[in-house]
PDB file of C-alpha atoms and ligand atoms in Angstrom:
ATOM      1  CA  MET A 160      -2.069  23.106 -18.444  1.00 79.00           C
ATOM      2  CA  LYS A 161      -0.017  20.691 -16.362  1.00 89.00           C
ATOM      3  CA  LYS A 162       3.666  21.623 -15.983  1.00 92.00           C
ATOM      4  CA  GLY A 163       6.666  20.929 -13.792  1.00 97.00           C
ATOM      5  CA  LEU A 164       6.013  17.188 -13.787  1.00 98.00           C
ATOM      6  CA  LEU A 165       8.110  14.183 -12.852  1.00 98.00           C
ATOM      7  CA  ILE A 166       7.323  11.032 -14.815  1.00 98.00           C
ATOM      8  CA  THR A 167       9.216   7.904 -13.803  1.00 98.00           C
ATOM      9  CA  PHE A 168       9.670   4.444 -15.288  1.00 98.00           C
ATOM     10  CA  GLU A 169      10.006   1.411 -13.064  1.00 98.00           C
ATOM     11  CA  GLY A 170      10.249  -2.304 -13.609  1.00 98.00           C
ATOM     12  CA  PRO A 171      12.396  -5.408 -13.332  1.00 97.00           C
ATOM     13  CA  ASP A 172      15.685  -5.765 -15.166  1.00 95.00           C
ATOM     14  CA  GLY A 173      15.013  -6.676 -18.782  1.00 94.00           C
ATOM     15  CA  SER A 174      11.641  -4.918 -18.951  1.00 95.00           C
ATOM     16  CA  GLY A 175      12.804  -2.664 -21.811  1.00 95.00           C
ATOM     17  CA  LYS A 176      12.546   0.582 -19.827  1.00 96.00           C
ATOM     18  CA  THR A 177      15.412   2.347 -21.542  1.00 95.00           C
ATOM     19  CA  THR A 178      13.795   2.075 -24.994  1.00 97.00           C
ATOM     20  CA  GLN A 179      10.422   3.146 -23.650  1.00 98.00           C
ATOM     21  CA  VAL A 180      11.789   6.191 -21.794  1.00 98.00           C
ATOM     22  CA  GLN A 181      13.324   7.277 -25.083  1.00 98.00           C
ATOM     23  CA  ARG A 182      10.105   6.659 -27.013  1.00 98.00           C
ATOM     24  CA  LEU A 183       7.920   8.615 -24.571  1.00 98.00           C
ATOM     25  CA  ALA A 184      10.388  11.526 -24.497  1.00 98.00           C
ATOM     26  CA  GLN A 185      10.292  11.666 -28.327  1.00 98.00           C
ATOM     27  CA  HIS A 186       6.495  11.512 -28.368  1.00 98.00           C
ATOM     28  CA  ALA A 187       6.112  14.276 -25.783  1.00 98.00           C
ATOM     29  CA  ARG A 188       8.723  16.500 -27.497  1.00 98.00           C
ATOM     30  CA  ALA A 189       6.878  16.099 -30.789  1.00 98.00           C
ATOM     31  CA  LEU A 190       3.749  17.377 -29.022  1.00 98.00           C
ATOM     32  CA  GLY A 191       5.740  20.475 -27.998  1.00 97.00           C
ATOM     33  CA  TYR A 192       6.324  19.729 -24.319  1.00 97.00           C
ATOM     34  CA  PRO A 193       9.669  20.798 -22.785  1.00 98.00           C
ATOM     35  CA  ILE A 194      11.204  17.447 -21.877  1.00 98.00           C
ATOM     36  CA  VAL A 195      14.248  16.540 -19.807  1.00 98.00           C
ATOM     37  CA  GLN A 196      15.154  12.874 -20.271  1.00 98.00           C
ATOM     38  CA  THR A 197      17.360  11.351 -17.614  1.00 98.00           C
ATOM     39  CA  ARG A 198      18.159   8.156 -15.703  1.00 98.00           C
ATOM     40  CA  GLU A 199      19.138   6.688 -12.342  1.00 98.00           C
ATOM     41  CA  PRO A 200      21.593   5.888 -11.048  1.00 97.00           C
ATOM     42  CA  GLY A 201      23.117   8.687 -13.122  1.00 97.00           C
ATOM     43  CA  GLY A 202      21.992  11.876 -14.803  1.00 97.00           C
ATOM     44  CA  THR A 203      24.905  14.031 -13.561  1.00 98.00           C
ATOM     45  CA  ALA A 204      28.695  13.594 -13.761  1.00 98.00           C
ATOM     46  CA  ILE A 205      28.907  12.793 -10.040  1.00 98.00           C
ATOM     47  CA  SER A 206      25.943  10.390 -10.132  1.00 98.00           C
ATOM     48  CA  GLU A 207      27.359   8.568 -13.171  1.00 98.00           C
ATOM     49  CA  LYS A 208      30.620   8.058 -11.239  1.00 98.00           C
ATOM     50  CA  ILE A 209      28.655   6.664  -8.299  1.00 98.00           C
ATOM     51  CA  ARG A 210      26.804   4.399 -10.771  1.00 97.00           C
ATOM     52  CA  GLU A 211      30.115   2.898 -11.885  1.00 97.00           C
ATOM     53  CA  VAL A 212      31.051   2.147  -8.269  1.00 98.00           C
ATOM     54  CA  ILE A 213      27.676   0.530  -7.523  1.00 97.00           C
ATOM     55  CA  LEU A 214      27.451  -1.662 -10.613  1.00 96.00           C
ATOM     56  CA  ASP A 215      31.116  -2.740 -10.724  1.00 96.00           C
ATOM     57  CA  VAL A 216      31.251  -6.542 -10.883  1.00 95.00           C
ATOM     58  CA  SER A 217      34.815  -6.570  -9.501  1.00 96.00           C
ATOM     59  CA  THR A 218      33.594  -5.528  -6.012  1.00 96.00           C
ATOM     60  CA  PRO A 219      31.008  -8.152  -4.998  1.00 95.00           C
ATOM     61  CA  GLU A 220      31.848  -7.438  -1.322  1.00 97.00           C
ATOM     62  CA  MET A 221      29.813  -4.203  -1.308  1.00 98.00           C
ATOM     63  CA  ASP A 222      27.702  -4.036   1.850  1.00 98.00           C
ATOM     64  CA  ASP A 223      23.932  -3.752   1.262  1.00 98.00           C
ATOM     65  CA  VAL A 224      23.687  -0.596   3.377  1.00 98.00           C
ATOM     66  CA  THR A 225      26.580   0.972   1.454  1.00 98.00           C
ATOM     67  CA  GLU A 226      24.756   0.131  -1.760  1.00 98.00           C
ATOM     68  CA  ALA A 227      21.510   1.747  -0.549  1.00 98.00           C
ATOM     69  CA  LEU A 228      23.363   4.882   0.566  1.00 98.00           C
ATOM     70  CA  LEU A 229      25.214   5.159  -2.749  1.00 98.00           C
ATOM     71  CA  TYR A 230      21.962   4.981  -4.745  1.00 98.00           C
ATOM     72  CA  ALA A 231      20.519   7.648  -2.442  1.00 98.00           C
ATOM     73  CA  ALA A 232      23.662   9.801  -2.776  1.00 98.00           C
ATOM     74  CA  ALA A 233      23.560   9.580  -6.583  1.00 98.00           C
ATOM     75  CA  ARG A 234      19.875  10.540  -6.397  1.00 99.00           C
ATOM     76  CA  ALA A 235      20.478  13.529  -4.081  1.00 98.00           C
ATOM     77  CA  GLN A 236      22.904  15.025  -6.605  1.00 98.00           C
ATOM     78  CA  HIS A 237      20.575  14.248  -9.512  1.00 98.00           C
ATOM     79  CA  VAL A 238      17.599  15.878  -7.797  1.00 98.00           C
ATOM     80  CA  SER A 239      19.479  19.026  -6.780  1.00 98.00           C
ATOM     81  CA  GLN A 240      21.392  19.496 -10.030  1.00 98.00           C
ATOM     82  CA  VAL A 241      18.899  18.339 -12.676  1.00 98.00           C
ATOM     83  CA  ILE A 242      15.417  17.319 -11.532  1.00 98.00           C
ATOM     84  CA  ARG A 243      14.436  20.112  -9.159  1.00 98.00           C
ATOM     85  CA  PRO A 244      15.703  22.931 -11.442  1.00 98.00           C
ATOM     86  CA  ALA A 245      13.806  21.378 -14.383  1.00 98.00           C
ATOM     87  CA  LEU A 246      10.589  21.111 -12.352  1.00 98.00           C
ATOM     88  CA  LEU A 247      10.970  24.737 -11.232  1.00 98.00           C
ATOM     89  CA  ARG A 248      11.344  25.807 -14.882  1.00 98.00           C
ATOM     90  CA  GLY A 249       8.068  24.015 -15.604  1.00 98.00           C
ATOM     91  CA  ASP A 250       9.622  21.214 -17.674  1.00 98.00           C
ATOM     92  CA  ILE A 251       8.511  17.601 -17.768  1.00 98.00           C
ATOM     93  CA  VAL A 252      11.204  15.265 -16.459  1.00 98.00           C
ATOM     94  CA  VAL A 253      11.117  11.710 -17.815  1.00 98.00           C
ATOM     95  CA  CYS A 254      13.316   9.585 -15.568  1.00 98.00           C
ATOM     96  CA  ASP A 255      14.424   5.955 -15.967  1.00 98.00           C
ATOM     97  CA  ARG A 256      14.021   4.685 -12.346  1.00 98.00           C
ATOM     98  CA  PHE A 257      13.643   6.739  -9.143  1.00 98.00           C
ATOM     99  CA  VAL A 258      13.056   6.178  -5.386  1.00 99.00           C
ATOM    100  CA  ASP A 259      10.741   3.193  -5.960  1.00 98.00           C
ATOM    101  CA  SER A 260      13.694   1.287  -7.472  1.00 98.00           C
ATOM    102  CA  SER A 261      15.542   1.644  -4.168  1.00 98.00           C
ATOM    103  CA  ILE A 262      12.501   0.549  -2.183  1.00 98.00           C
ATOM    104  CA  ALA A 263      12.033  -2.509  -4.448  1.00 98.00           C
ATOM    105  CA  TYR A 264      15.715  -3.501  -4.881  1.00 98.00           C
ATOM    106  CA  GLN A 265      17.328  -2.438  -1.603  1.00 98.00           C
ATOM    107  CA  GLY A 266      14.231  -2.460   0.653  1.00 98.00           C
ATOM    108  CA  PHE A 267      12.693  -5.739  -0.582  1.00 98.00           C
ATOM    109  CA  GLY A 268      15.446  -7.381  -2.661  1.00 98.00           C
ATOM    110  CA  ARG A 269      18.201  -6.860  -0.081  1.00 98.00           C
ATOM    111  CA  GLY A 270      15.754  -6.989   2.823  1.00 98.00           C
ATOM    112  CA  LEU A 271      16.773  -3.603   4.262  1.00 98.00           C
ATOM    113  CA  GLY A 272      13.167  -2.594   4.896  1.00 97.00           C
ATOM    114  CA  ALA A 273      11.846   0.816   5.886  1.00 96.00           C
ATOM    115  CA  GLY A 274      15.224   2.512   6.390  1.00 98.00           C
ATOM    116  CA  VAL A 275      15.487   2.750   2.603  1.00 98.00           C
ATOM    117  CA  ALA A 276      12.448   5.034   2.384  1.00 98.00           C
ATOM    118  CA  SER A 277      13.915   7.230   5.146  1.00 98.00           C
ATOM    119  CA  ILE A 278      17.308   7.776   3.530  1.00 98.00           C
ATOM    120  CA  ASN A 279      15.597   8.503   0.228  1.00 98.00           C
ATOM    121  CA  ALA A 280      13.217  11.010   1.782  1.00 98.00           C
ATOM    122  CA  PHE A 281      16.342  12.810   3.016  1.00 98.00           C
ATOM    123  CA  ALA A 282      17.962  12.513  -0.427  1.00 98.00           C
ATOM    124  CA  VAL A 283      15.096  13.944  -2.491  1.00 98.00           C
ATOM    125  CA  GLN A 284      13.871  16.641  -0.089  1.00 97.00           C
ATOM    126  CA  GLY A 285      10.219  16.422  -1.086  1.00 97.00           C
ATOM    127  CA  VAL A 286      10.453  15.713  -4.825  1.00 98.00           C
ATOM    128  CA  LYS A 287       7.863  13.078  -5.791  1.00 98.00           C
ATOM    129  CA  PRO A 288       6.844  11.438  -9.085  1.00 98.00           C
ATOM    130  CA  ASP A 289       3.514  12.609 -10.543  1.00 98.00           C
ATOM    131  CA  LEU A 290       3.111   9.592 -12.826  1.00 98.00           C
ATOM    132  CA  THR A 291       4.906   6.232 -12.892  1.00 99.00           C
ATOM    133  CA  PHE A 292       4.882   3.594 -15.606  1.00 98.00           C
ATOM    134  CA  PHE A 293       5.522   0.046 -14.423  1.00 98.00           C
ATOM    135  CA  LEU A 294       6.806  -2.142 -17.237  1.00 98.00           C
ATOM    136  CA  ASP A 295       5.457  -5.471 -16.168  1.00 98.00           C
ATOM    137  CA  ILE A 296       7.463  -8.594 -16.900  1.00 98.00           C
ATOM    138  CA  GLU A 297       7.984 -11.735 -14.812  1.00 96.00           C
ATOM    139  CA  PRO A 298      11.467 -11.665 -13.236  1.00 96.00           C
ATOM    140  CA  ALA A 299      12.525 -14.902 -14.959  1.00 96.00           C
ATOM    141  CA  ALA A 300      11.478 -13.593 -18.386  1.00 96.00           C
ATOM    142  CA  GLY A 301      13.274 -10.277 -17.765  1.00 96.00           C
ATOM    143  CA  LEU A 302      16.485 -12.032 -16.752  1.00 94.00           C
ATOM    144  CA  LYS A 303      16.272 -14.220 -19.846  1.00 93.00           C
ATOM    145  CA  ARG A 304      16.116 -11.103 -22.023  1.00 92.00           C
ATOM    146  CA  ILE A 305      19.163  -9.439 -20.442  1.00 92.00           C
ATOM    147  CA  SER A 306      21.262 -12.590 -20.399  1.00 86.00           C
ATOM    148  CA  ARG A 307      20.831 -12.681 -24.195  1.00 82.00           C
ATOM    149  CA  SER A 308      22.068  -9.090 -24.501  1.00 79.00           C
ATOM    150  CA  GLY A 309      25.480  -9.797 -22.909  1.00 76.00           C
ATOM    151  CA  GLY A 310      27.521  -8.413 -19.954  1.00 82.00           C
ATOM    152  CA  LEU A 311      25.559  -8.336 -16.718  1.00 91.00           C
ATOM    153  CA  ASP A 312      26.162  -5.717 -13.989  1.00 92.00           C
ATOM    154  CA  ARG A 313      26.453  -6.475 -10.253  1.00 92.00           C
ATOM    155  CA  LEU A 314      22.696  -6.207  -9.630  1.00 90.00           C
ATOM    156  CA  GLU A 315      21.698  -8.135 -12.731  1.00 92.00           C
ATOM    157  CA  LYS A 316      23.943 -10.996 -11.600  1.00 91.00           C
ATOM    158  CA  GLU A 317      21.789 -11.454  -8.490  1.00 93.00           C
ATOM    159  CA  THR A 318      19.759 -14.652  -8.011  1.00 93.00           C
ATOM    160  CA  LEU A 319      16.268 -15.229  -9.340  1.00 95.00           C
ATOM    161  CA  ALA A 320      15.063 -15.271  -5.702  1.00 97.00           C
ATOM    162  CA  PHE A 321      16.411 -11.711  -5.300  1.00 97.00           C
ATOM    163  CA  HIS A 322      14.636 -10.540  -8.466  1.00 97.00           C
ATOM    164  CA  LYS A 323      11.406 -12.192  -7.291  1.00 98.00           C
ATOM    165  CA  ARG A 324      11.580 -10.210  -4.026  1.00 98.00           C
ATOM    166  CA  VAL A 325      12.126  -7.033  -6.082  1.00 98.00           C
ATOM    167  CA  TYR A 326       9.021  -7.881  -8.122  1.00 98.00           C
ATOM    168  CA  GLU A 327       6.970  -8.432  -4.965  1.00 98.00           C
ATOM    169  CA  GLY A 328       8.240  -5.099  -3.672  1.00 98.00           C
ATOM    170  CA  TYR A 329       6.929  -3.425  -6.789  1.00 98.00           C
ATOM    171  CA  GLN A 330       3.526  -5.073  -6.311  1.00 98.00           C
ATOM    172  CA  GLU A 331       3.336  -3.509  -2.842  1.00 98.00           C
ATOM    173  CA  LEU A 332       4.399  -0.095  -4.160  1.00 98.00           C
ATOM    174  CA  ILE A 333       1.738  -0.304  -6.868  1.00 98.00           C
ATOM    175  CA  ALA A 334      -0.934  -1.239  -4.328  1.00 98.00           C
ATOM    176  CA  GLN A 335       0.073   1.703  -2.127  1.00 98.00           C
ATOM    177  CA  ASN A 336       0.279   4.227  -4.983  1.00 98.00           C
ATOM    178  CA  LYS A 337      -2.599   3.261  -7.305  1.00 98.00           C
ATOM    179  CA  GLU A 338      -3.235   6.882  -8.323  1.00 98.00           C
ATOM    180  CA  ARG A 339       0.141   7.485  -9.921  1.00 98.00           C
ATOM    181  CA  TYR A 340       0.961   3.998 -11.243  1.00 98.00           C
ATOM    182  CA  ARG A 341       0.138   2.814 -14.768  1.00 98.00           C
ATOM    183  CA  ILE A 342       0.877  -0.856 -15.462  1.00 98.00           C
ATOM    184  CA  VAL A 343       2.009  -1.762 -18.958  1.00 98.00           C
ATOM    185  CA  ASP A 344       2.501  -5.295 -20.302  1.00 98.00           C
ATOM    186  CA  ALA A 345       6.207  -5.305 -21.197  1.00 97.00           C
ATOM    187  CA  GLY A 346       5.899  -8.703 -22.888  1.00 95.00           C
ATOM    188  CA  LEU A 347       4.443  -7.086 -26.034  1.00 95.00           C
ATOM    189  CA  ASP A 348       6.713  -5.868 -28.825  1.00 96.00           C
ATOM    190  CA  ALA A 349       8.396  -2.497 -28.309  1.00 97.00           C
ATOM    191  CA  ASP A 350       6.084  -0.590 -30.700  1.00 98.00           C
ATOM    192  CA  ALA A 351       2.942  -1.867 -28.990  1.00 98.00           C
ATOM    193  CA  VAL A 352       4.352  -0.992 -25.549  1.00 98.00           C
ATOM    194  CA  ALA A 353       5.293   2.509 -26.782  1.00 98.00           C
ATOM    195  CA  GLU A 354       1.795   3.094 -28.181  1.00 98.00           C
ATOM    196  CA  GLU A 355       0.179   1.989 -24.939  1.00 98.00           C
ATOM    197  CA  ILE A 356       2.412   4.335 -22.920  1.00 98.00           C
ATOM    198  CA  GLN A 357       1.744   7.235 -25.282  1.00 98.00           C
ATOM    199  CA  SER A 358      -2.000   6.879 -25.000  1.00 98.00           C
ATOM    200  CA  LEU A 359      -1.809   6.601 -21.195  1.00 98.00           C
ATOM    201  CA  PHE A 360       0.383   9.728 -21.145  1.00 98.00           C
ATOM    202  CA  ASP A 361      -1.956  11.667 -23.464  1.00 98.00           C
ATOM    203  CA  ALA A 362      -4.976  10.725 -21.350  1.00 98.00           C
ATOM    204  CA  TRP A 363      -3.223  11.708 -18.122  1.00 98.00           C
ATOM    205  CA  MET A 364      -2.085  15.070 -19.523  1.00 97.00           C
ATOM    206  CA  ALA A 365      -5.684  15.780 -20.534  1.00 97.00           C
ATOM    207  CA  GLU A 366      -7.062  14.972 -17.030  1.00 94.00           C
TER     208      GLU A 366
HETATM  209  P1  TYD B 207      19.330   0.482 -14.840  1.00 56.28           P
HETATM  210  O1  TYD B 207      20.249   1.511 -15.376  1.00 56.28           O
HETATM  211  O2  TYD B 207      17.876   0.739 -14.931  1.00 56.28           O
HETATM  212  O3  TYD B 207      19.685  -0.903 -15.498  1.00 56.28           O
HETATM  213  P2  TYD B 207      19.240  -1.402 -16.906  1.00 56.28           P
HETATM  214  O4  TYD B 207      19.259  -0.235 -17.846  1.00 56.28           O
HETATM  215  O5  TYD B 207      20.306  -2.421 -17.163  1.00 56.28           O
HETATM  216  O6  TYD B 207      17.854  -1.962 -16.661  1.00 56.28           O
HETATM  217  O7  TYD B 207      19.678   0.207 -13.327  1.00 56.28           O
HETATM  218  C1  TYD B 207      20.870  -0.428 -12.969  1.00 56.28           C
HETATM  219  C2  TYD B 207      20.617  -1.413 -11.863  1.00 56.28           C
HETATM  220  O8  TYD B 207      20.494  -0.739 -10.622  1.00 56.28           O
HETATM  221  C3  TYD B 207      19.362  -2.230 -12.041  1.00 56.28           C
HETATM  222  O9  TYD B 207      19.700  -3.593 -11.807  1.00 56.28           O
HETATM  223  C4  TYD B 207      18.448  -1.750 -10.948  1.00 56.28           C
HETATM  224  C5  TYD B 207      19.380  -1.232  -9.902  1.00 56.28           C
HETATM  225  N1  TYD B 207      18.864  -0.150  -9.045  1.00 56.28           N
HETATM  226  C6  TYD B 207      18.735  -0.369  -7.677  1.00 56.28           C
HETATM  227  O10 TYD B 207      18.998  -1.483  -7.197  1.00 56.28           O
HETATM  228  N2  TYD B 207      18.323   0.659  -6.876  1.00 56.28           N
HETATM  229  C7  TYD B 207      18.055   1.898  -7.376  1.00 56.28           C
HETATM  230  O11 TYD B 207      17.690   2.810  -6.614  1.00 56.28           O
HETATM  231  C8  TYD B 207      18.202   2.104  -8.794  1.00 56.28           C
HETATM  232  C9  TYD B 207      17.922   3.456  -9.383  1.00 56.28           C
HETATM  233  C10 TYD B 207      18.609   1.052  -9.590  1.00 56.28           C
END
């Protein structure tokens, strides 16, 4: 039986990831799998503090490189304190965003390029996702959804052009990592998306 697995969720802002991470974790727990549900940036006390610094709308002057390093720093703590120990115990970690978010947002969105992969390789020390769900929604449609739900964070306030570059970044990541990526239409209603993800998960666990 498969164990010690890292399953990540990726997608544009407004793709409904948070709900779907929750739904998959519930589904897998009900099947008896030991599940650790977590998120980035965050997942530890230190990483949640870094999250507040990164997303704070009152500091728009944050340098792009600083931003990339802070995401990587939050991730380093998360990997060493939560993710790696869980994988070593044989648990299944379900994580809302991981390294690919940095490659898409900081690498493509901010235009920082390949340096982002390097700092993240240093941050995660070899931990890699086994399966990644991409919740697919056009950037404009995603932004429309979040603007309806109220207060936007520093990244969500970015221009549509930025979010389009992020989306293109994801398309490249998907093309380079076809084996581990599963693309889900995030435009459907939440129940239909959850069912699709559950059946993809069940099929993958049975492989
Ligand atoms: P997230 O908590 O997923 O936001 P939401 O729940 O509102 O979708 O992520 C917060 C923001 O941080 C989001 O705009 C994406 C961005 N982000 C990066 O730019 N790089 C990263 O490495 C991560 C993990 C997130």
